[in-house]
Each structure stands twice: as C-alpha cells, then as structure tokens.
Amino acid sequence: MLIKLAWKSTLNRKASVALTLVTIAISVMLLLSVERVRQDAKSSFANTISGTDLIVGARTGDIQLLLSSVFRIGHANNAVQWQSYEYIKAQRGVAWSIPISLGDSHKGFAVLGTDASYFSHYQYAKKQHLTFAAGRPFHNGQEVVLGAMVAKKLGYQLGQKIVISHGMGNTSFHHHDDNPLVISGILAATGTPVDKTLHVPLSAIESMHSSGHSKPSRIVARKQDATQHEHEHEHEHDSKNNNALVHNLDSKPGDLIGSTKQITAFLLGFESPLYTLQVRRNINQYKGEPLLAIMPGVTLRELWEMLDIVEKILLLITLAVVLISLLGMLTSLLATLNQRRRELAILRSVGARPWHIFTLLISEAIFITVLGCAFGVALFYALLIAAQSGLQSQFGVVLSISALSTYELTLLSVIIGAGTLIGAIPAARAYFYSLADGMQIKT
C-alpha cells in the first residue's frame, strides 16, 4: 500500500519530478558515455597495431619510435641501413618482416614506403588483416594504395594519378611530379593511422628521391600547383576529362624494393613468442649500427599511462555532474516537504505511523532515482548508436554497443544508493513532524 501511495504521490508532482528525472538521466548518460568511450578508446588505442612482436628503428626513445612508425607523428632522427634489415630479418625465429620508409607526404597525409608483405602481415585491432574496399595492392613502383580517409577526404578514385611531395606536413617546397603514381587500391576503413596513409613501394620512394631533386623547386612547385588544381576540380570536369585521368590497372608486376639503401623502421613477427626477448636483446646490442627494438603492446600501455590524468579528470567531472543532479533532487524534495506537511499530518491522523511517513518519502526518492537511471541508460544507447560511425571514422575509436558491463552496473548501483541516502534526509525530517505541527496553520 505504501509503494502504491508513493508512486501516486510521485505522479502528482509531475513538473518537479520531470525536471529531476531529466537532470539525473543526463548525468547518468554522461557518466556511462565517458566510461564507455574511455574503455573503448583505450582498447582501440592498444589495438592500433596487433600481431607485431617487435618494432625496430634507429636508437631513440621507445615512445618516439612508436609514434613515428605507427602513428606517423614526429620524425625519426636516423635511418636503418638496408643491410641491417636484411641481416636481422634472416635471424632464427623471424616469421615475417615489414620494412617502413617515411618522410614524404601528399596534401598533409603521410606517405609510407613498404613492400608486398605489408598487406599480408600488417594487423590491427584483434589481429584483423587489412582488406581492400576497392582495387588491389600495388604491383610495381608506379602505383599507390590509399587509406580509406585519404580517398574520402580528397575524393580520389582508382586509376587517378597523384604526385607525392617531399617532407611531412601540408606545405612542401619540393614535389615529385616527374614520378606520378597511379592509384591501384583503396583500403577498407580500420579506424587506425592506416586510414590516413598513402602506401607506395620502396622502389617508388627510391626513384623519386634519386631523380626528383634535380629540378628547381620553383618550376616543380608551379607544376604541382597546376596538378593539385586539376585534382581538386576533377569532379567538375566532364566525362572526357575524367576518362583521361583513368589508367589501365592491368599493369605488370615489377620490382618493389629497387636499390633501397635505408628505411625508417621495420616490423617483425616471430614463429614463437619465445624468440621475442632473445632477438630484442640481440638487436639492442647490434654492433653494425645503433638500433632499438620495442614491443608495441608494452610501449602502447606506457603511452596510455601518460594520458591517464586526462581520463581521470573526465571521470571526476562526470561524477561531479551526477552529484549535482542528486543534490538537485534533494533540493526539490526539501522544497516540497513544507508544502506537504498538511498532507503528511492527514496521513498521521488516519493511522500512519512515523516509519510509514519515512518509508513513503524514501520510496519516492528511490522511484525518481531508478527512473532517472533507466532514462539515462536509454539515452546512453541512443548516443552510442548516433556517435559510433563518427568516432570511428574521425578518431579511430570503435564503440562497442553491448550490454552494460559489471563496472557500469556498479556505477548505476552507486547512483541509486546515493539517491536513496539523499532521499533519507527529507524522510528523516518528515519522521519527526508531529500531528499538531502538521495541522497548525502558521501565520
């Protein structure tokens, strides 16, 4: 009977209850959203590269090597000699290797030189291999494979020719327009830096750098400006002009390595994890040149720990929002308590005991908190569905639309418990109201 009375009493105060429900629902949605994004961002960050046992580059910091080779952030101070790469990849236990050469760009997107092993062995997320949304891997030094975001942002299609620029960033004073590359493939979206990368054969990098520097920068820049203007307005041209830019993709396979002498870094995978530490120690003690081998999983965790303060601040801000909403509920209950003193006195007059009054008010607080959490969970899933594709394409965060985890359910339980405790404050005040106090008309 008390539960039924509490429910009807809650419905009787629709305006104030509705406002309290909205604030609690929004705070719960924010709390769950921040927690889910934090967990999935950590998972996506850790899965940027998967299945790779070692990353090897010139001796520098662990995090610097990871940022430059995986995230295309920063620059490697020195290169790795090709002879060293050949020697190390021939070591016992090495199952596969992927050479990486960085330093060029195209309209702000990084260009990565590699070979065919990149498309066979590079993995991301939970050991997922790269797949093609269109086209195929490059066959020779005149072809390029685009990441999904590069093709989408620049509007490129298979068969178009593009020109690579020397140096990283949006501005370059030297363009390799004497070595245009034909787009042979476009990779499917991965939510990783691969989407923002152009992949070319090592032989293309070598060819561009051996012949491209002989032209004056002013002439090359003028030609590149014309080429960029042509590419930016391709979609406005008629079909005749578009067809002129489409080239035959049935090219013959050619040399993908060329006379490469140096690379930026390389990835290694082993037949057994037992070889990882042994080969890593050998590489770090390699006498041919100063090299550094890192385990990407370990270094990714170290890098995330550096960002740990950010996620803690976000969690504290969200918890503060939840606390403010619960305090708002307390204010609402206390504000209406004085208006309900006559109502409570009438209940006492028909036989209600003080603990009945206490139970009635605390039940109302529990109803409001539970309903607010339920609406908050509904808003949380609606937000996940709406933001899933955008976060994956823009930030590489793959949101998992799944049932609430044990930790998330614990957070909801804490909120409901806190709401119950806050509801006990006005309930305790009502408990001590006397019948005479309730019936007396004060002037």
XYZ file of C-alpha atoms in Angstrom, residues 1-10 340 343-344 347-348 350-365 367:
32
model
C 0.000 0.000 0.000
C 2.839 2.380 0.825
C 4.568 1.626 -2.504
C 1.345 2.347 -4.390
C 0.841 5.557 -2.427
C 4.441 6.621 -3.081
C 4.013 6.047 -6.818
C 0.797 8.103 -6.959
C 2.397 10.845 -4.878
C 5.321 10.936 -7.333
C 3.269 18.569 2.070
C -0.751 16.002 3.630
C 1.553 14.125 5.977
C -1.885 10.531 6.859
C -0.899 10.526 10.528
C -5.785 8.189 9.691
C -3.330 5.907 11.426
C 0.013 6.252 9.615
C 2.977 5.823 11.909
C 6.196 7.873 11.650
C 8.032 4.993 9.971
C 5.220 4.869 7.367
C 5.932 8.521 6.531
C 9.667 7.809 6.399
C 9.149 4.838 4.061
C 6.792 6.847 1.851
C 9.254 9.661 1.229
C 12.290 7.461 0.789
C 10.342 5.298 -1.679
C 9.601 8.408 -3.741
C 13.323 9.217 -3.846
C 11.454 5.829 -7.690
